[in-house]
C-alpha cells in the first residue's frame, strides 16, 4: 500500500534505501551478525571443532569422559559416549542450516510456481490451487509433517526436509499469489502480454522479480520455524538418525540427563537452536520492515 | 513326668521366641491405602483376549486370573484358579481341578455386573477359551494344538471339542499331540476367565467394562491419565494368617510419558512404584534408594538379527561370526547400559529351564574379527544397514555398536523406524540387520528356540532372521513332543550349540527387569517374569 | 450475516473433503499394518488375516474409501483399532483437556501480549520496548518441549511450587506450567503485532487530532488507537487458537496432559487409522471454525465491515 506513495526510483537506489532502513534497525543488525556467525560456524566446523564430533572417547578413556562436565578440555562437556559436545554443536549448525535451506528450497520450488500460477491466471486455476493451499493449511501442521515423515520408509535428513517442504510451501504460495494478484494488471505486465510473450516468461522474468521481497521475508522467517520443527521431530524420535549431530537429536538424547543435573548435553544444543532461530527471526523482521512488506500470517 | 514337663516348657519358650522374632522381623500388614503405579502410556486394551502389550497386561493382572501361574522366581508353574492338575495319555490330556469359592466381580465402574458376583465354574473356562477364538484373539493360536481348534476357527463345529467341562469343578483339555510346554502356555495372560453374561452384554466394548475374578475392580478409566481400581472385597485369596486379601484399598495406574518427569514425581512422592527403571537415573537411584530399587534377570534376550535369506549375510557364516566377535558386549553394558544387562552368549537367558551355563559364545576379539572379515571376503570392511525401532535405549546401544564396528571398517548405517514399519520390514525380510528382543511368553525353551529359530516360523511367527538349519530344526521339533524333561533339555542344548555356531544373530544381552518402590510400600516383590506381572494383592502401605 | 455464515460453511465443505481425502491417502500409503500391530511382536498369519477382514482392511482401497466417507457423512468416525474406543467419544473426552489448556494459554497470551505490545508502542525505542521485544522474539525461538522441561525442573521440582504433572483431576495448579509453556509463543506474536499496529495507527491523522484536542494520553491510546489496532490482533488470536489446539502435542507429552495432540501422535505410531483420520478431521474443522469466528468478529469490532 505504501508502494504507490513512493516516487519511482531505480532498483539500485530502492535497495540502498532498504539497506539504510535495515542498518538503523538494531535488532535486525543483531540478527544479521548472529546469522553470519552460525553460517561461519557451519562452514568452518571442521577447523573450529576441537574434536571429531563422532569420536566416542569412552572406549579408550573410560568413564572419566562419560558425561563429563564442561572443562578446559571439553568446553561444553561430553555426552554419554564421551563425544565432545562443542564439536557436535558446531557440526550441528551444518545439519540445521542444511535442513533449513533445503526445506526452504523445496518450499520455494513448489510454492513459487503454484502461487504465481494461481495469482496470475485466476479463475479455475486459482480456485484449484487455493483449494489445495487451504486444505494443507487446515491440517495440523506438526502432525502432517509427522505423517509425511512416517510415509517414507527410509528415515534420513532428506526425508525430513522434503516432508517439511511438502507442507511448508503453502505459506510461500500464499504470499506469491497475493503479490501476483496485485501485480498482474499493472502496465508493465499488460505491455509484456501485448508483446505476446509466453506466460512463463511473463511470470518468471517480468512479475516475479517485483514480487520477491515478501517471498524473501517469508522464507527467512520460515527458516526459524523449520529448524524448530526438526527439533520437535527429533524429540519424538523421528528425523535425523544417530550419530548425526543434529541439535534436535542431541536435546532429545540429553534431556534424559537434565534431571540428574547433567545439563550440558541438552542445554547447549537448545541454546544453539534458540540462537539460530532468533537470528533468523530478527533478520526476517528486519527485512520485513526494511523492504516494507506486509505479510498475512 | 517332671522331665516331660521341662521339655514342654522349653519347647513352649522356644516357640514363643520364634514367634516374637518373626513378628518383629515381618511387620504386621495393615489394610488401606492406594498404590500409585507409573506407566508410560495409556493401556490400549483391558480385555485379556486382545491385549498384547505390557502396559495392558499390568492392568489386566489386577482384574483377572489364569488357571495356573508362573512361580515368582521362575521355578515352574504354581496353582492359581486351578488347585491341581494332571497330565495323562502321554501328555495329550490335561485335567484341571478348579478352586471352589472363586467369584466374578460383583461390580464394575460403579455399576452392578450382569453376572452378579456368581461363582466360577468349569463351563466359564470353556466359554472363555472359545471366546478367544471368536474375538480373533492374537494369542488363541498359542493353544492351537487343543483338539478341534481349526474346525472351531473355521466355524465347522459349534464348540471347541478339545475343551470339556467334565463337572462344575473339573476342566479337561485334549491335545492333538503331546505338547510339553502346555501348562506353561496356560499361565500366559490371555488365558483368563471372564463371565459370559458381561462379555456378551458388552461385546467388543468388554474392553471398557472388563470384569474378572482378580483382586481389584476397575472403577474409572481416564484415558491418557490413569486407570483407577478399587479393592475386590470378595477376592478368593487369603494371606497365611487367613486374612482377606488384598490389603490395599485400591490401585491407580498413572500415565506419565516422560521418564525424567516420572522420576521427579517419584522423588516428590507423587507415585509409589516405578517399573522398568530408566538407565539414565539408575546409578543415582541405586545410591539414593538402595534396595528399594529391585532388579533381577528377566527371561529375555536382546539381539541383532542378520537377514540370512539375502546377501551379504546369506551363506556367509564367517562374516556373521566375525561381527559377533567384533562387539564388546561387556563394555557396552558397563558404559552405556550402566551394567544392568548380562552380556549374552547364546539364545536362552539365564534362569530359563535348559539354559546352558557352559556355552562359550563369542568373546570380544577384534583381531580375530578382523581376520575373519578377510576370510569372509571383506578385508576392507563392509557397509551394512541396521534397522532399529524407535526407543531411546535401542538407539543408545546402536550408537555404541556403530562406533565399535567402525573400528573394524564396518560401516553400520542405523535406521530408526516406527515399530510397525520395523516389524513389517523384518517380516518381509527386507532388512540386512535388525534389532530385536524377545521376552518370554511362557517359561520353556520352546518359546525361544522353536519360535525364533525354527524354519516353520519364518517371518511374523518369530523367525525374522529367516534362519534354517535342518539338524537344528529336527532337534527343536523333537523337543516339542518329548515329555521327559532331561531329554528335552539335552535336545535344546544341542540345538542351541548349532545355532550359536551358525550365528544368525549377534547375541547381545539378556535383559533385567526392575522396579523402584517407595519405602512405605511393603511386600512389593518383583517377579522373574517382569515388572508388569508384579502381584499387588499382598502389597500393603505402612502408615 | 446469516447468508455470509452459510456461504462460509459451504466453502469449507470442499476443504474438509480435501483434508479427508489427503489423510486417507496418507494412511493408505504409510508403511506399517495396523492389524499386525495389534498382534504384538509375534503373530500367526491366519489370525492376522481374520483380524484384517474384521477391520475391513482386506477390501480394495476405493471400497475402503467410500465406506469411510459414507460413515463420515453419517457422522460416524469409526472405532479405534488400537483400543476399540469410539473415535467420537475419544475426541470429546480428550478435547476438553486440550480446550482448557489452549483457552487459558490464549487468555494469558492475549493479556500479556496486548499489554506488552501497547506499552512498547507507547514508549517506542525505550529500554522497555527493546527488552519486551527481545523477550518476545526469544519466546518464539526456543523449542517448546525444551522450555517446558526447564520450567518443570525449576518450578515443580526445584522450588516445589507446583504439585507435579498430569491433569490432577482438574486442580488449577497443574495447569500453570503447561499454560505458560504453550502461551509463550502466541504471547510473543501478539506483542509484536500489537506493537507494530499501534505504531502505525498512532501515526495517523485522527490520533494527532485527538491529542491536539487535549484528550488524556490514556484515552487516546486505549480508546482511539487500540480500538483500531484490534483487527489484526484478533486475526492472529484466531489463527493462534487453531494452532494451539493442534500444536500442543509436545507440551502434552511433557506435562502428561490427556489431550487431543497426544492422542493423535499415539494413533499415528500405532497406525490407528480411524483415530488418525478422526483427530485430523476434527482439528481441521476446529481450524475452519476458528477462522470463521475471527471473520465474524471483525464486524463486531468494526461495524463498517459488512457481510454480503
CSV table of N, CA and C in Angstrom, one decimal, chain C residues 168-228:
chain,number,residue,atom,x,y,z
C,168,UNK,N,-4.3,-33.8,37.1
C,168,UNK,CA,-4.6,-33.5,38.5
C,168,UNK,C,-6.1,-33.4,38.8
C,169,UNK,N,-6.9,-34.2,38.2
C,169,UNK,CA,-8.3,-34.1,38.3
C,169,UNK,C,-8.9,-32.7,38.3
C,170,UNK,N,-8.3,-31.9,37.5
C,170,UNK,CA,-8.8,-30.6,37.2
C,170,UNK,C,-8.2,-29.5,38.2
C,171,UNK,N,-7.4,-29.8,39.1
C,171,UNK,CA,-6.8,-28.9,40.0
C,171,UNK,C,-6.0,-27.8,39.2
C,172,UNK,N,-6.3,-26.5,39.4
C,172,UNK,CA,-5.7,-25.5,38.5
C,172,UNK,C,-4.2,-25.4,38.6
C,173,UNK,N,-3.6,-25.9,39.7
C,173,UNK,CA,-2.2,-25.7,39.9
C,173,UNK,C,-1.4,-26.6,38.8
C,174,UNK,N,-2.1,-27.6,38.4
C,174,UNK,CA,-1.5,-28.5,37.4
C,174,UNK,C,-1.5,-27.8,36.0
C,175,UNK,N,-2.3,-26.8,35.9
C,175,UNK,CA,-2.5,-26.1,34.6
C,175,UNK,C,-1.4,-25.0,34.4
C,176,UNK,N,-0.8,-24.5,35.4
C,176,UNK,CA,0.0,-23.3,35.3
C,176,UNK,C,1.2,-23.5,34.3
C,177,UNK,N,2.0,-24.5,34.5
C,177,UNK,CA,3.2,-24.6,33.7
C,177,UNK,C,2.8,-25.0,32.2
C,178,UNK,N,1.9,-25.9,32.0
C,178,UNK,CA,1.6,-26.1,30.6
C,178,UNK,C,1.0,-24.9,29.9
C,179,UNK,N,0.3,-24.1,30.6
C,179,UNK,CA,-0.3,-22.9,30.1
C,179,UNK,C,0.8,-21.9,29.7
C,180,UNK,N,1.8,-21.8,30.7
C,180,UNK,CA,2.9,-20.9,30.4
C,180,UNK,C,3.7,-21.3,29.2
C,181,UNK,N,4.0,-22.6,29.2
C,181,UNK,CA,4.8,-23.2,28.1
C,181,UNK,C,4.1,-23.0,26.8
C,182,UNK,N,2.8,-23.2,26.7
C,182,UNK,CA,2.1,-23.1,25.5
C,182,UNK,C,1.8,-21.7,25.1
C,183,UNK,N,1.7,-20.8,26.1
C,183,UNK,CA,1.3,-19.4,25.9
C,183,UNK,C,2.5,-18.5,25.4
C,184,UNK,N,3.7,-19.0,25.6
C,184,UNK,CA,4.9,-18.1,25.3
C,184,UNK,C,4.8,-17.7,23.8
C,185,UNK,N,4.6,-18.6,23.0
C,185,UNK,CA,4.7,-18.3,21.5
C,185,UNK,C,3.6,-17.3,21.1
C,186,UNK,N,2.3,-17.6,21.4
C,186,UNK,CA,1.3,-16.7,21.0
C,186,UNK,C,1.5,-15.3,21.7
C,187,UNK,N,1.9,-15.3,22.9
C,187,UNK,CA,2.1,-14.0,23.6
C,187,UNK,C,3.1,-13.2,22.9
C,188,UNK,N,4.2,-13.8,22.4
C,188,UNK,CA,5.2,-13.1,21.7
C,188,UNK,C,4.7,-12.6,20.4
C,189,UNK,N,4.0,-13.4,19.7
C,189,UNK,CA,3.5,-13.0,18.4
C,189,UNK,C,2.5,-11.8,18.6
C,190,UNK,N,1.6,-11.9,19.6
C,190,UNK,CA,0.6,-10.9,19.8
C,190,UNK,C,1.3,-9.6,20.2
C,191,UNK,N,2.3,-9.7,21.0
C,191,UNK,CA,3.0,-8.5,21.5
C,191,UNK,C,3.6,-7.8,20.3
C,192,UNK,N,4.3,-8.5,19.4
C,192,UNK,CA,4.9,-7.9,18.3
C,192,UNK,C,3.9,-7.2,17.4
C,193,UNK,N,2.8,-8.0,17.1
C,193,UNK,CA,1.8,-7.5,16.2
C,193,UNK,C,1.1,-6.2,16.8
C,194,UNK,N,0.8,-6.3,18.1
C,194,UNK,CA,0.1,-5.2,18.7
C,194,UNK,C,1.0,-4.0,18.6
C,195,UNK,N,2.3,-4.2,18.9
C,195,UNK,CA,3.2,-3.0,18.8
C,195,UNK,C,3.2,-2.4,17.4
C,196,UNK,N,3.4,-3.2,16.4
C,196,UNK,CA,3.5,-2.6,15.1
C,196,UNK,C,2.2,-2.0,14.6
C,197,UNK,N,1.1,-2.6,15.0
C,197,UNK,CA,-0.2,-2.0,14.6
C,197,UNK,C,-0.4,-0.7,15.3
C,198,UNK,N,-0.1,-0.7,16.6
C,198,UNK,CA,-0.3,0.5,17.4
C,198,UNK,C,0.6,1.7,16.8
C,199,UNK,N,1.8,1.3,16.5
C,199,UNK,CA,2.7,2.4,15.9
C,199,UNK,C,2.1,3.0,14.7
C,200,UNK,N,1.6,2.1,13.8
C,200,UNK,CA,1.0,2.6,12.6
C,200,UNK,C,-0.2,3.5,12.8
C,201,UNK,N,-1.1,3.0,13.7
C,201,UNK,CA,-2.3,3.7,14.0
C,201,UNK,C,-2.0,5.1,14.6
C,202,UNK,N,-1.0,5.1,15.5
C,202,UNK,CA,-0.7,6.3,16.2
C,202,UNK,C,-0.1,7.4,15.4
C,203,UNK,N,0.4,7.0,14.2
C,203,UNK,CA,1.0,8.0,13.3
C,203,UNK,C,-0.1,8.6,12.4
C,204,UNK,N,-1.3,8.1,12.5
C,204,UNK,CA,-2.4,8.5,11.7
C,204,UNK,C,-2.9,9.9,12.1
C,205,UNK,N,-3.6,10.6,11.2
C,205,UNK,CA,-4.0,12.0,11.5
C,205,UNK,C,-5.0,12.1,12.6
C,206,UNK,N,-6.0,11.1,12.7
C,206,UNK,CA,-7.0,11.3,13.7
C,206,UNK,C,-6.5,11.1,15.1
C,207,UNK,N,-5.4,10.4,15.3
C,207,UNK,CA,-4.8,10.3,16.6
C,207,UNK,C,-4.2,11.6,17.0
C,208,UNK,N,-3.5,12.2,15.9
C,208,UNK,CA,-2.9,13.5,16.2
C,208,UNK,C,-4.0,14.5,16.6
C,209,UNK,N,-5.2,14.4,15.9
C,209,UNK,CA,-6.3,15.3,16.1
C,209,UNK,C,-6.7,15.1,17.6
C,210,UNK,N,-6.9,13.8,17.9
C,210,UNK,CA,-7.4,13.5,19.3
C,210,UNK,C,-6.4,14.1,20.3
C,211,UNK,N,-5.1,14.0,20.1
C,211,UNK,CA,-4.2,14.5,21.0
C,211,UNK,C,-4.3,16.0,21.0
C,212,UNK,N,-4.4,16.6,19.8
C,212,UNK,CA,-4.5,18.1,19.8
C,212,UNK,C,-5.7,18.6,20.5
C,213,UNK,N,-6.8,17.8,20.5
C,213,UNK,CA,-8.0,18.2,21.3
C,213,UNK,C,-7.7,18.2,22.8
C,214,UNK,N,-6.6,17.7,23.1
C,214,UNK,CA,-6.2,17.7,24.6
C,214,UNK,C,-6.7,16.5,25.4
C,215,UNK,N,-7.1,15.4,24.6
C,215,UNK,CA,-7.6,14.3,25.4
C,215,UNK,C,-6.4,13.7,26.1
C,216,UNK,N,-6.8,13.0,27.3
C,216,UNK,CA,-5.7,12.4,28.1
C,216,UNK,C,-5.0,11.3,27.2
C,217,UNK,N,-3.7,11.2,27.4
C,217,UNK,CA,-3.0,10.2,26.6
C,217,UNK,C,-3.5,8.8,26.8
C,218,UNK,N,-4.0,8.5,28.0
C,218,UNK,CA,-4.5,7.2,28.2
C,218,UNK,C,-5.7,6.9,27.4
C,219,UNK,N,-6.6,7.9,27.3
C,219,UNK,CA,-7.8,7.8,26.5
C,219,UNK,C,-7.4,7.6,25.0
C,220,UNK,N,-6.5,8.4,24.6
C,220,UNK,CA,-6.1,8.4,23.2
C,220,UNK,C,-5.6,7.0,22.8
C,221,UNK,N,-4.7,6.5,23.7
C,221,UNK,CA,-4.1,5.2,23.4
C,221,UNK,C,-5.1,4.1,23.4
C,222,UNK,N,-5.9,4.1,24.5
C,222,UNK,CA,-6.7,2.9,24.7
C,222,UNK,C,-8.0,3.0,23.8
C,223,UNK,N,-8.6,4.1,23.8
C,223,UNK,CA,-9.9,4.2,23.2
C,223,UNK,C,-9.8,4.4,21.7
C,224,UNK,N,-8.9,5.2,21.3
C,224,UNK,CA,-8.8,5.5,19.8
C,224,UNK,C,-7.8,4.6,19.1
C,225,UNK,N,-6.6,4.6,19.6
C,225,UNK,CA,-5.6,3.9,18.9
C,225,UNK,C,-5.8,2.4,19.0
C,226,UNK,N,-6.0,1.9,20.2
C,226,UNK,CA,-6.0,0.4,20.4
C,226,UNK,C,-7.2,-0.2,19.6
C,227,UNK,N,-8.3,0.5,19.7
C,227,UNK,CA,-9.5,0.0,19.0
C,227,UNK,C,-9.3,-0.2,17.6
C,228,UNK,N,-8.5,0.6,17.0
C,228,UNK,CA,-8.3,0.5,15.5
C,228,UNK,C,-7.2,-0.5,15.2
